[in-house]
mmCIF file of C-alpha atoms in Angstrom:
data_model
loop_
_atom_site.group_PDB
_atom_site.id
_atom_site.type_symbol
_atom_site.label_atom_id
_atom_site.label_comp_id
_atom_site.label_asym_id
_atom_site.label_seq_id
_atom_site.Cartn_x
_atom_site.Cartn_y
_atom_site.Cartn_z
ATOM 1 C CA UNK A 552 97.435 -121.682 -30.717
ATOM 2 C CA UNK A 553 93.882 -121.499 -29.362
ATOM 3 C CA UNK A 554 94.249 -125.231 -28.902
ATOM 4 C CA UNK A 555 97.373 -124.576 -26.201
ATOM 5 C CA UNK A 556 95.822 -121.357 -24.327
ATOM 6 C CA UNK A 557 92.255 -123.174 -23.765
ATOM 7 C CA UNK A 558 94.303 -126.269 -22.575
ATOM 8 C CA UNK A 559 94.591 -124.183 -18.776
ATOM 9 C CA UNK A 560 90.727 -124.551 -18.912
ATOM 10 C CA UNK A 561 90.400 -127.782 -20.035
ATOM 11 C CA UNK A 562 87.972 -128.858 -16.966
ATOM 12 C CA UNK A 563 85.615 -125.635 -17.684
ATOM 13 C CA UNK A 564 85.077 -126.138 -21.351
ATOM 14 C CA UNK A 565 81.182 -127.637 -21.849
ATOM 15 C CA UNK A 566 81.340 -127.268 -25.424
ATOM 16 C CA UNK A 567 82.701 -124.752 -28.745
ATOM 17 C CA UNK A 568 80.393 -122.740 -31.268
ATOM 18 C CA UNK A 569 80.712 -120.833 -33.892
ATOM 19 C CA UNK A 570 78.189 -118.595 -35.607
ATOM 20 C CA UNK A 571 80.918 -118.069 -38.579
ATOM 21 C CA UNK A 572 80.386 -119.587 -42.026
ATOM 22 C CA UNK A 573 83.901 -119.260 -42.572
ATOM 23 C CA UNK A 574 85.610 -122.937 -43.379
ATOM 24 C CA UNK A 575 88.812 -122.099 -40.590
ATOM 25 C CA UNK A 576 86.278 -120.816 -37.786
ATOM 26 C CA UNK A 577 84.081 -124.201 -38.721
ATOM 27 C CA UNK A 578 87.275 -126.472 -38.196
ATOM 28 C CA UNK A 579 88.618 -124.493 -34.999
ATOM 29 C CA UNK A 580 85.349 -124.998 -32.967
ATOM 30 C CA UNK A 581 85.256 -129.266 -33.963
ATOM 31 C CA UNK A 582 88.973 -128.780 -33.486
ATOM 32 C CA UNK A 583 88.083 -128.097 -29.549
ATOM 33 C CA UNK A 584 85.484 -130.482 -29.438
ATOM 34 C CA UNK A 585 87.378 -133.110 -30.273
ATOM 35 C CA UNK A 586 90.149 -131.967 -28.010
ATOM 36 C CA UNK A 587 88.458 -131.621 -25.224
ATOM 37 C CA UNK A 588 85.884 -134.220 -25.707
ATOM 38 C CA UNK A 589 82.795 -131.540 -25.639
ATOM 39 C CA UNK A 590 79.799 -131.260 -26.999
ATOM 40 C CA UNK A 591 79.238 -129.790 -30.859
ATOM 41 C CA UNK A 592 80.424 -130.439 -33.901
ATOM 42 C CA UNK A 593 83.701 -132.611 -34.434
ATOM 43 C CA UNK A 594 86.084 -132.888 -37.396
ATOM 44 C CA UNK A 595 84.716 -136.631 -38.690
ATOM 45 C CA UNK A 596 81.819 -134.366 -38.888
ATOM 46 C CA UNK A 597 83.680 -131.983 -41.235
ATOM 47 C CA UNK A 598 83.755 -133.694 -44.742
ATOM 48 C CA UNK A 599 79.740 -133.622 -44.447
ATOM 49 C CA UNK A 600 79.693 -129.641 -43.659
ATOM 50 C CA UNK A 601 82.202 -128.920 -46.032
ATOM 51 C CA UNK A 602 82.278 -130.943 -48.904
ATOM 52 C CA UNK A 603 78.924 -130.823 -51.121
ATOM 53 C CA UNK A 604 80.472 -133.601 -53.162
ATOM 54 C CA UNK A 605 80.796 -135.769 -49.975
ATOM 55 C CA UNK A 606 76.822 -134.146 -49.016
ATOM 56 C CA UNK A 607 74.909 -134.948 -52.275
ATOM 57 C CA UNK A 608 76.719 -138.710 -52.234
ATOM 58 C CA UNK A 609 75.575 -138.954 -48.846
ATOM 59 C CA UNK A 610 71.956 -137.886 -49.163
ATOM 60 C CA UNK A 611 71.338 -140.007 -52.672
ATOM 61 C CA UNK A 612 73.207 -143.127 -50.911
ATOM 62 C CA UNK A 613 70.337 -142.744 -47.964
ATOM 63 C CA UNK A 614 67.877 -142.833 -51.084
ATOM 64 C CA UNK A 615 66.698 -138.796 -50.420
ATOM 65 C CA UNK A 616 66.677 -136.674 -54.007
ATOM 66 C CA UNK A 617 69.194 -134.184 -54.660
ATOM 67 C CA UNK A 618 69.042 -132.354 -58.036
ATOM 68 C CA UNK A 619 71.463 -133.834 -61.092
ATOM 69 C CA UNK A 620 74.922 -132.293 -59.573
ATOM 70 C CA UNK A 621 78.829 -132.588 -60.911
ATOM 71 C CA UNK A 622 82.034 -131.595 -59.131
ATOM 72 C CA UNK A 623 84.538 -129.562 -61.794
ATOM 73 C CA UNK A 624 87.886 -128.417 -61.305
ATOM 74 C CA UNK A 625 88.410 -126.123 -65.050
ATOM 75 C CA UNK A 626 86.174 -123.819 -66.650
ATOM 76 C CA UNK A 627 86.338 -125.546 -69.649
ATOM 77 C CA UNK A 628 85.090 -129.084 -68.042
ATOM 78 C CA UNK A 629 82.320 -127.383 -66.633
ATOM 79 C CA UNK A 630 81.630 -125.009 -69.917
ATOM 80 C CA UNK A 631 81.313 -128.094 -71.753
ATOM 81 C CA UNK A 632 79.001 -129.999 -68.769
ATOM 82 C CA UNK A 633 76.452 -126.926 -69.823
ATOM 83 C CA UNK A 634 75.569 -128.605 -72.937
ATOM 84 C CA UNK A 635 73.235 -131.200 -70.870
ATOM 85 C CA UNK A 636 71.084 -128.504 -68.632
ATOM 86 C CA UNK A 637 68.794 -126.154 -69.383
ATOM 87 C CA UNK A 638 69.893 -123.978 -66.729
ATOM 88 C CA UNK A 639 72.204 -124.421 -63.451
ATOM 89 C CA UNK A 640 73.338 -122.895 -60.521
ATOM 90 C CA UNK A 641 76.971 -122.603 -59.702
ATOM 91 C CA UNK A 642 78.460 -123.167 -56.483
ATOM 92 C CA UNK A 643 81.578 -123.242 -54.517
ATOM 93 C CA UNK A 644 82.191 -127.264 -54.187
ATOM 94 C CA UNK A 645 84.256 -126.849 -51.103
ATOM 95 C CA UNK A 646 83.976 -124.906 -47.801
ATOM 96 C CA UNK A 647 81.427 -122.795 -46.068
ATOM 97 C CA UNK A 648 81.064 -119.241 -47.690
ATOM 98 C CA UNK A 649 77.445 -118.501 -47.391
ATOM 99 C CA UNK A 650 75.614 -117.213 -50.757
ATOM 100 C CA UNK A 651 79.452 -116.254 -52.102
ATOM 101 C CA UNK A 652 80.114 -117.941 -55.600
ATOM 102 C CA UNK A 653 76.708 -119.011 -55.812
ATOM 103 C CA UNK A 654 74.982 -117.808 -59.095
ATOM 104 C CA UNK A 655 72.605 -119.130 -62.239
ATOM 105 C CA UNK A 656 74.376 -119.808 -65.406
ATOM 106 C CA UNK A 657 73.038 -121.454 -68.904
ATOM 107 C CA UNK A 658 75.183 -122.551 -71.914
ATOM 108 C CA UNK A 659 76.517 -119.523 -74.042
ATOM 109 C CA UNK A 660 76.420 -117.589 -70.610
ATOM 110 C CA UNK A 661 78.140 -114.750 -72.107
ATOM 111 C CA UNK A 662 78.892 -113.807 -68.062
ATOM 112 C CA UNK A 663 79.922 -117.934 -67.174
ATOM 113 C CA UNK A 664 83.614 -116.901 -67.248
ATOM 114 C CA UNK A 665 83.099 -114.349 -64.463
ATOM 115 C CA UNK A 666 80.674 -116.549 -62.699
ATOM 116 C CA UNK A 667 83.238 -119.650 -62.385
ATOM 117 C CA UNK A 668 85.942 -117.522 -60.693
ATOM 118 C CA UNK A 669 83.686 -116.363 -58.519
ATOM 119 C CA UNK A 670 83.009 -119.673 -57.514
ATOM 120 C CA UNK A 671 86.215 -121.284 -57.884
ATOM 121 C CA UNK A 672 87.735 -118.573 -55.714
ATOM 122 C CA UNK A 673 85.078 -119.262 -52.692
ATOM 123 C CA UNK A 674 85.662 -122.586 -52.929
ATOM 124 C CA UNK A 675 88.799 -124.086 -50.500
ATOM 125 C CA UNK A 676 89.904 -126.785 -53.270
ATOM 126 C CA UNK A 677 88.875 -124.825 -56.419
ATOM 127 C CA UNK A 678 86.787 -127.452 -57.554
ATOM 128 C CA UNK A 679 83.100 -126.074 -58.594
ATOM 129 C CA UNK A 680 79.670 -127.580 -58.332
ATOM 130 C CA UNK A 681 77.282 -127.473 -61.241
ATOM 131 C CA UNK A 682 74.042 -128.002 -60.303
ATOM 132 C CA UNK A 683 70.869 -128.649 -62.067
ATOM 133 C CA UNK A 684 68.307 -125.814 -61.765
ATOM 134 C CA UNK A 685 64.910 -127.025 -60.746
ATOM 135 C CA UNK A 686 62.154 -124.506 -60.925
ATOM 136 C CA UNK A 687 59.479 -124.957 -57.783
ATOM 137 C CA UNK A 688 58.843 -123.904 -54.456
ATOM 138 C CA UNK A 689 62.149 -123.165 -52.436
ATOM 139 C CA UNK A 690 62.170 -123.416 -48.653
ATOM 140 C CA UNK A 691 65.034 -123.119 -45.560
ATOM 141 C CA UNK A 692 64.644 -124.931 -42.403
ATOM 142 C CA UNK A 693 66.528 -124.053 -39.757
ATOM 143 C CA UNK A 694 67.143 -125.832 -36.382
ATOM 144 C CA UNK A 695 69.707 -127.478 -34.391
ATOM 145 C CA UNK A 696 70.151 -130.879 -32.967
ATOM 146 C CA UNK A 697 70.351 -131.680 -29.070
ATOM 147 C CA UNK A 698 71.507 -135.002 -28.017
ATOM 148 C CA UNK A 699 70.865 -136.767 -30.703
ATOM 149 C CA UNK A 700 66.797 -135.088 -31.725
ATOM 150 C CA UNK A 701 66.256 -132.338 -34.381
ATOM 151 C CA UNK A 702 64.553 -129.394 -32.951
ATOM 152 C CA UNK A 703 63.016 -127.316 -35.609
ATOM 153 C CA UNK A 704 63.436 -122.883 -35.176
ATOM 154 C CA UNK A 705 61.896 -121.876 -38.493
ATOM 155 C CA UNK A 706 60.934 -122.935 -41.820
ATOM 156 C CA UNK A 707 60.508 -120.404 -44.659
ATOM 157 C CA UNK A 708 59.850 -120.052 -48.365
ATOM 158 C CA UNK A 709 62.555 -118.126 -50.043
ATOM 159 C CA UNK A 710 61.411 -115.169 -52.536
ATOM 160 C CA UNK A 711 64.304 -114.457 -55.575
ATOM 161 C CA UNK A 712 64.160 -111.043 -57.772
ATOM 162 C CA UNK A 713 63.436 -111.585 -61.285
ATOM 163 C CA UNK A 714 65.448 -112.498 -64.275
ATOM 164 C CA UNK A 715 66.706 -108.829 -64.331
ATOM 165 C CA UNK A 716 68.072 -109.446 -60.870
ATOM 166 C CA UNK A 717 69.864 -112.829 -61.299
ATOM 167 C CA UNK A 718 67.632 -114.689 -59.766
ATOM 168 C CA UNK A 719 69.470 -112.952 -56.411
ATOM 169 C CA UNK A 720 67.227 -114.463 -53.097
ATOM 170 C CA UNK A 721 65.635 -111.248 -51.655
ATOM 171 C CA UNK A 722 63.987 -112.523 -48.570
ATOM 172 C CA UNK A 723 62.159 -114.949 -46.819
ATOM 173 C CA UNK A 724 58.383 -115.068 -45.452
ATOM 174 C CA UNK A 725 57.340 -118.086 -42.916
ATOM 175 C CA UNK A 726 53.286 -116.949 -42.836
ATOM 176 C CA UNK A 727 50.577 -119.428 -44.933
ATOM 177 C CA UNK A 728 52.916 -122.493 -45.558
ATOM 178 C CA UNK A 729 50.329 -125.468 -45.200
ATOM 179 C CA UNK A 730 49.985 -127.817 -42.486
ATOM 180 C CA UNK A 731 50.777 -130.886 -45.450
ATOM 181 C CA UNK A 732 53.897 -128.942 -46.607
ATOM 182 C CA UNK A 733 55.402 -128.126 -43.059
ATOM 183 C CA UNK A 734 55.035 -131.770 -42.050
ATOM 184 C CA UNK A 735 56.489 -133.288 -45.317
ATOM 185 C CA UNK A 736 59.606 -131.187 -44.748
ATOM 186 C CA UNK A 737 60.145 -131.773 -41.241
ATOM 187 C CA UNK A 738 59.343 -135.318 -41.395
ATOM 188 C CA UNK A 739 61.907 -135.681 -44.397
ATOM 189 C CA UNK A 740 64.526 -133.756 -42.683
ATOM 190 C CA UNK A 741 64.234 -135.504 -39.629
ATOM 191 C CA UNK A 742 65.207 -138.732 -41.518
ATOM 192 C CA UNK A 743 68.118 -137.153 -42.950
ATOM 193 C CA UNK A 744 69.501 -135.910 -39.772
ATOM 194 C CA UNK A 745 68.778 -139.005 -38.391
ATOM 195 C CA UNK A 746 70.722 -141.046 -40.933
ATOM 196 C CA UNK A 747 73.889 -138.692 -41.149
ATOM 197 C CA UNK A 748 74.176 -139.445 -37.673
ATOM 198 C CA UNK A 749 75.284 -135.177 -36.686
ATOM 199 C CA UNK A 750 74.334 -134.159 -32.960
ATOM 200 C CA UNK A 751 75.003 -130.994 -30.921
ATOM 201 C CA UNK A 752 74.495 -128.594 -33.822
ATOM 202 C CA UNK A 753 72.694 -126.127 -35.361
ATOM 203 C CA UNK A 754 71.407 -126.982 -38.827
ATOM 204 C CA UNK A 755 70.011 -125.403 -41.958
ATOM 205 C CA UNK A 756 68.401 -127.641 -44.993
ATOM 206 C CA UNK A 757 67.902 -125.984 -48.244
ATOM 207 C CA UNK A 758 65.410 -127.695 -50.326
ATOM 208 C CA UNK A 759 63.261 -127.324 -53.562
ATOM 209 C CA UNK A 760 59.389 -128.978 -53.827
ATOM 210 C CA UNK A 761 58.974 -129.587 -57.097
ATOM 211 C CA UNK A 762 55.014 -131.779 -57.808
ATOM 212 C CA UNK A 763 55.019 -133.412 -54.121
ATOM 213 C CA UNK A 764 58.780 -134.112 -54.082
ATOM 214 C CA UNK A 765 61.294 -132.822 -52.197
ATOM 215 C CA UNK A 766 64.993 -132.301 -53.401
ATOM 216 C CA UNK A 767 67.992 -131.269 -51.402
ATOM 217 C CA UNK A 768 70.077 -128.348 -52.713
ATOM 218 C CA UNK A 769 72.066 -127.283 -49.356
ATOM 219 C CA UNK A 770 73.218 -127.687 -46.275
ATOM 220 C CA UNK A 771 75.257 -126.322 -43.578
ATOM 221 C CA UNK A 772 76.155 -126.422 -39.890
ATOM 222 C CA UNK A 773 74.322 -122.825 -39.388
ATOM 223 C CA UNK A 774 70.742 -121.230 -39.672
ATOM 224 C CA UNK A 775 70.416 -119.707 -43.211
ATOM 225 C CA UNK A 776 71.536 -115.890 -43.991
ATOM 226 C CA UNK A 777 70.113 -113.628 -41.354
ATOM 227 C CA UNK A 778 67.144 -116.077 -40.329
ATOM 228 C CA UNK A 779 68.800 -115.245 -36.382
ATOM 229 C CA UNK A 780 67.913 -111.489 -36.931
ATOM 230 C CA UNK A 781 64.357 -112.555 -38.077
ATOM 231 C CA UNK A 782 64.025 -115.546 -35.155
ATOM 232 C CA UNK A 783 65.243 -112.667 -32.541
ATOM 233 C CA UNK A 784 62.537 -110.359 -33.872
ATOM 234 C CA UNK A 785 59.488 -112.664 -33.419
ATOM 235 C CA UNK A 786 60.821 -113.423 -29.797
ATOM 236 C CA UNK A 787 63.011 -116.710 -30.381
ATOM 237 C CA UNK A 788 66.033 -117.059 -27.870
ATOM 238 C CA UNK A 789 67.886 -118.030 -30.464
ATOM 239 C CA UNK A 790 71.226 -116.927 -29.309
ATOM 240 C CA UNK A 791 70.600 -118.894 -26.450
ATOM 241 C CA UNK A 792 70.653 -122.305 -28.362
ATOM 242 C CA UNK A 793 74.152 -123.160 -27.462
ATOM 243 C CA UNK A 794 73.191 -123.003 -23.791
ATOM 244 C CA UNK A 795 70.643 -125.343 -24.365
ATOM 245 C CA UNK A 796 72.304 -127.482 -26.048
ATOM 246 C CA UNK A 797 75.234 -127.901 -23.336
ATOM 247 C CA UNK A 798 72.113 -128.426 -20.599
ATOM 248 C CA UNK A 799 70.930 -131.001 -23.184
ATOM 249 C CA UNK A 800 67.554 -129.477 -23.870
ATOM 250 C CA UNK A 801 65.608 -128.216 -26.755
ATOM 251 C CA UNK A 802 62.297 -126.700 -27.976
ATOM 252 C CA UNK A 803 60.669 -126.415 -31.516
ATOM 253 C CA UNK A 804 59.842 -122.634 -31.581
ATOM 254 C CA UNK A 805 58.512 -123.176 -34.780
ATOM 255 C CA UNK A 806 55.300 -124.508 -33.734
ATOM 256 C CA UNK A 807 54.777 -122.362 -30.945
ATOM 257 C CA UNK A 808 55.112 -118.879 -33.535
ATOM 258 C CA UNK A 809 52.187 -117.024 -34.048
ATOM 259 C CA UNK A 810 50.339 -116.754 -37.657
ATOM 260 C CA UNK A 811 50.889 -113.351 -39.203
ATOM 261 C CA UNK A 812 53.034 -112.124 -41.873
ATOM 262 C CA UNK A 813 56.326 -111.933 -40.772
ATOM 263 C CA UNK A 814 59.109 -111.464 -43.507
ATOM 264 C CA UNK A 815 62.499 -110.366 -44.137
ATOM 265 C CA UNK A 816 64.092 -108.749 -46.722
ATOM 266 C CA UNK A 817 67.674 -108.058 -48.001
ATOM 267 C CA UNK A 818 68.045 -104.835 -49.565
ATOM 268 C CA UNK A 819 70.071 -102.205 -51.140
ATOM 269 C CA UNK A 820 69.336 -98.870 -49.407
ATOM 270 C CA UNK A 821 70.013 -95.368 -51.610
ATOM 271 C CA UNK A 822 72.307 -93.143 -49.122
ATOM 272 C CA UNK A 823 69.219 -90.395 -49.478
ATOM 273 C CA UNK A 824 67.597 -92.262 -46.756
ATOM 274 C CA UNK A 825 67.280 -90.878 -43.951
ATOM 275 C CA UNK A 826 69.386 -93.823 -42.121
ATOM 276 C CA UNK A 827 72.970 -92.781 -42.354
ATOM 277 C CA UNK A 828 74.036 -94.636 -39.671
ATOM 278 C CA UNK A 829 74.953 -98.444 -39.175
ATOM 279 C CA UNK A 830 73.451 -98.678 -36.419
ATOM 280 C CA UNK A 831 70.447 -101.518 -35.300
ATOM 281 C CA UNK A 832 66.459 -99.180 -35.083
ATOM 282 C CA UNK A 833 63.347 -101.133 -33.931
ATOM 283 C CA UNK A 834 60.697 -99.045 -35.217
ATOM 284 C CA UNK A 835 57.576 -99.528 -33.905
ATOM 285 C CA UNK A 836 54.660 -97.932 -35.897
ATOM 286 C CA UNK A 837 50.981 -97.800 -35.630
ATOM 287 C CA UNK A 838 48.520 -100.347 -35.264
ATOM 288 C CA UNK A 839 50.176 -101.819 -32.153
ATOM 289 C CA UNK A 840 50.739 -105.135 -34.045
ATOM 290 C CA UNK A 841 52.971 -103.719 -36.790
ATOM 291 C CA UNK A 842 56.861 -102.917 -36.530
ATOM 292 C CA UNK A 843 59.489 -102.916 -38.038
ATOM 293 C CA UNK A 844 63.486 -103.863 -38.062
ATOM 294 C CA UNK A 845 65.976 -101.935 -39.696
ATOM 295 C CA UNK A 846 69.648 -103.058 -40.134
ATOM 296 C CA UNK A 847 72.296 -101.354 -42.692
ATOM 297 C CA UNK A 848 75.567 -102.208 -43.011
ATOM 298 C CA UNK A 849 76.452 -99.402 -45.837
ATOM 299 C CA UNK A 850 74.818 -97.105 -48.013
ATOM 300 C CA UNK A 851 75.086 -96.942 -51.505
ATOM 301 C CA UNK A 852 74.298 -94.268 -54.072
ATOM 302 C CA UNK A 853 71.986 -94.546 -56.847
ATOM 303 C CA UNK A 854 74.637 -94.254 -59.298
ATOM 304 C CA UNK A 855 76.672 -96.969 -57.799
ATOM 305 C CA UNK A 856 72.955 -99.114 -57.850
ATOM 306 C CA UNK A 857 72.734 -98.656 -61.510
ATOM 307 C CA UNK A 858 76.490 -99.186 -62.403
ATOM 308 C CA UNK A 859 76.171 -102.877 -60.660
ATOM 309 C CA UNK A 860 72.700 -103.607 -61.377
ATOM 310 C CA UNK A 861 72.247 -105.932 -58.596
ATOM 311 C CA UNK A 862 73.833 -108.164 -56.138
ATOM 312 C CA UNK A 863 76.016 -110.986 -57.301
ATOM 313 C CA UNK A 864 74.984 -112.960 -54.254
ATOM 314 C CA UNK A 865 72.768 -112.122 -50.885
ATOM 315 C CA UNK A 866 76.441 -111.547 -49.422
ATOM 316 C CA UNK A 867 76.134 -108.669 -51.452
ATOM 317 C CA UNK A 868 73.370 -107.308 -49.810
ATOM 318 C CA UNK A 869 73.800 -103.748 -47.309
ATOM 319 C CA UNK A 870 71.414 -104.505 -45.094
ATOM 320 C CA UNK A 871 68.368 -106.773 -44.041
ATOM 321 C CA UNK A 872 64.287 -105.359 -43.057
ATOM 322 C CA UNK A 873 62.139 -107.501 -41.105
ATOM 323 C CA UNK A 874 58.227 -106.829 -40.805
ATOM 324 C CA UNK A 875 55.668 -107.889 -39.269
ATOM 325 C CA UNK A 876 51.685 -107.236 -39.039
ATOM 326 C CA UNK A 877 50.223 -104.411 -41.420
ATOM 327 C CA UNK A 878 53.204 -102.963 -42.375
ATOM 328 C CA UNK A 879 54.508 -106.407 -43.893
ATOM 329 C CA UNK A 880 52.571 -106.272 -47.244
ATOM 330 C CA UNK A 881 53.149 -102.783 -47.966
ATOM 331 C CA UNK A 882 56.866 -103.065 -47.509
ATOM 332 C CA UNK A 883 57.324 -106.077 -49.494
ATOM 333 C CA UNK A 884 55.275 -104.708 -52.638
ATOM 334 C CA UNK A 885 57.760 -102.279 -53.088
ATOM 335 C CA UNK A 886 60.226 -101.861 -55.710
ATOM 336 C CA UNK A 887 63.611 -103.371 -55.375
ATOM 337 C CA UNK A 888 66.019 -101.319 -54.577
ATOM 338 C CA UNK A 889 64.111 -99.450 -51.437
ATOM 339 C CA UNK A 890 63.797 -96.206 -50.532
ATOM 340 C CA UNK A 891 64.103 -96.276 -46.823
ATOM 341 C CA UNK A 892 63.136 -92.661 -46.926
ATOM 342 C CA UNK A 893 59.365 -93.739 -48.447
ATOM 343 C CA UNK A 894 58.591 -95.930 -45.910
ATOM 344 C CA UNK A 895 57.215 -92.957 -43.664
ATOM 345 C CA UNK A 896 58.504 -94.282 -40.444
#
């Protein structure tokens, strides 16, 4: 086991990461921290990352809001639980799988069925969260902890694709969040971190503002989908976190990023693009302060676009473009799915 071959290194070992969302790859690294008695996450730690029963009980008993949330184990428990919302959001209730299982639903969801084993099979003990939709502002802040104080990387507003879409979240943009807002969140996730008593860590919050209040959705152990491609791009050592975590240091880039419009997107990308390659581009373009970041895992065709519609989740998505300066508004005006080929670059 991984357990018995570190155990030869046992005096070397400063501390275990892992930048998997996968539930086994979350309980391996506490796993070593608790064997070897190094910093990071440890597994009395794991019930909070893992269990969003265990996470909503925890944040309401600290007297934080969390949207109206129940824990089902059949699709017809949680078909009949639809009568009392308007609209919800489905959820694994158990594990760490990213955006996979998570999707809207409403009563006489003629597509709940599909939805619910979706989420039932992302979730480690099948059990399903339905959660109560709540339509406002929704933000991610990202961060990680370093002995014992909450250093804050990024916090952004999410954008989500229409109706048509499925409400799928499409990117993020950090520029022209005001002063008030940035220091209500921070200040309120401080307190939770604070209370749930994690260190050593990196951190993501997930929360709604609905009229001045704050409401916790989500949380996990790492920063939110792709926000270390976008972090990396605007000149945040963000890989280098775990470093300073074992040196027991720490830095809120957040305050120190410049203004601008800086965004990223998750896209579908037609395979007439001129990108045929999965390879990583930085594309810088003209003025000086615009440029661009290109990332594609696969390439679709626009028949296969149209025969799916749209993503199920962001998982779904084949590739992520960050932007920055003059270039930013252009790109983001422009019609989901992209045309990488339009973009002129």
């Amino acid at each position: 086991s991984i357990l018995e071959k570190l155990s030869n290194f046992s005096e070397e070992i400063l501390s275990c990461f892992t930048y998997s969302s996968f539930p086994d790859a979350v309980k391996t690294a506490a796993s070593v921290n608790e064997k070897f008695n190094t910093l990071g996450l440890k597994l009395n730690d794991l019930d909070l990352v893992l269990s969003k029963k265990f996470f909503y009980k925890k944040i309401m008993d600290l007297g934080f809001n969390c949207p109206r949330t129940l824990i089902v184990n059949s699709e017809k428990d949680a078909q009949s639980q639809l009568r009392s919302f308007e609209k919800v959001i489905l959820k694994p209730a158990f594990g760490t799988s990213g955006s996979i299982g998570v999707d809207t639903s409403y009563f006489r969801d003629k597509e709940f069925k599909k939805k619910y084993a979706v989420a039932e099979r992302a979730s480690k003990d099948n059990y399903v969260a339905i959660q109560e939709f709540l339509d406002g502002e929704e933000y991610s802040v990202d961060g990680y902890i370093s002995d014992g104080k909450p250093y804050f990387l990024n916090l952004a507003r999410k954008r989500t694709l229409s109706k048509e879409y499925g409400y799928t979240i499409d990117g993020f943009y950090i520029n022209d969040i005001p002063e008030t807002i940035c220091s209500q969140i921070f200040q309120t996730a401080s307190a939770v971190i604070s209370s749930l008593s994690l260190n050593n860590t990196f951190f993501n919050f997930d929360l709604v503002r609905v009229e001045n209040h704050l409401y916790f959705i989500d949380f996990g152990i790492l920063l939110d989908a792709k926000i270390d491609r976008l972090l990396s791009f605007l000149g945040i050592k963000v890989y280098d976190v775990p470093i300073l975590i074992t040196e027991r240091k720490g830095e809120s880039n957040y305050f120190t990023l410049k203004r601008g419009k800086k965004k990223l997107m998750m896209r579908f990308i037609y395979q007439n693009s001129f990108l045929d390659y999965q390879d990583i581009e930085l594309v810088n373009c003209r003025p000086s302060d615009s440029k661009v970041y290109l990332e594609f895992y696969n390439l679709i065709t626009e028949s296969e676009f149209k025969k799916n519609k749209c993503p199920i989740q962001v998982s779904d998505s084949l590739g992520i473009l960050i932007s920055q300066g003059h270039l930013a508004k252009k790109i983001w005006d422009m019609p989901f799915p992209l045309r990488v080929k339009e973009l002129n670059l």
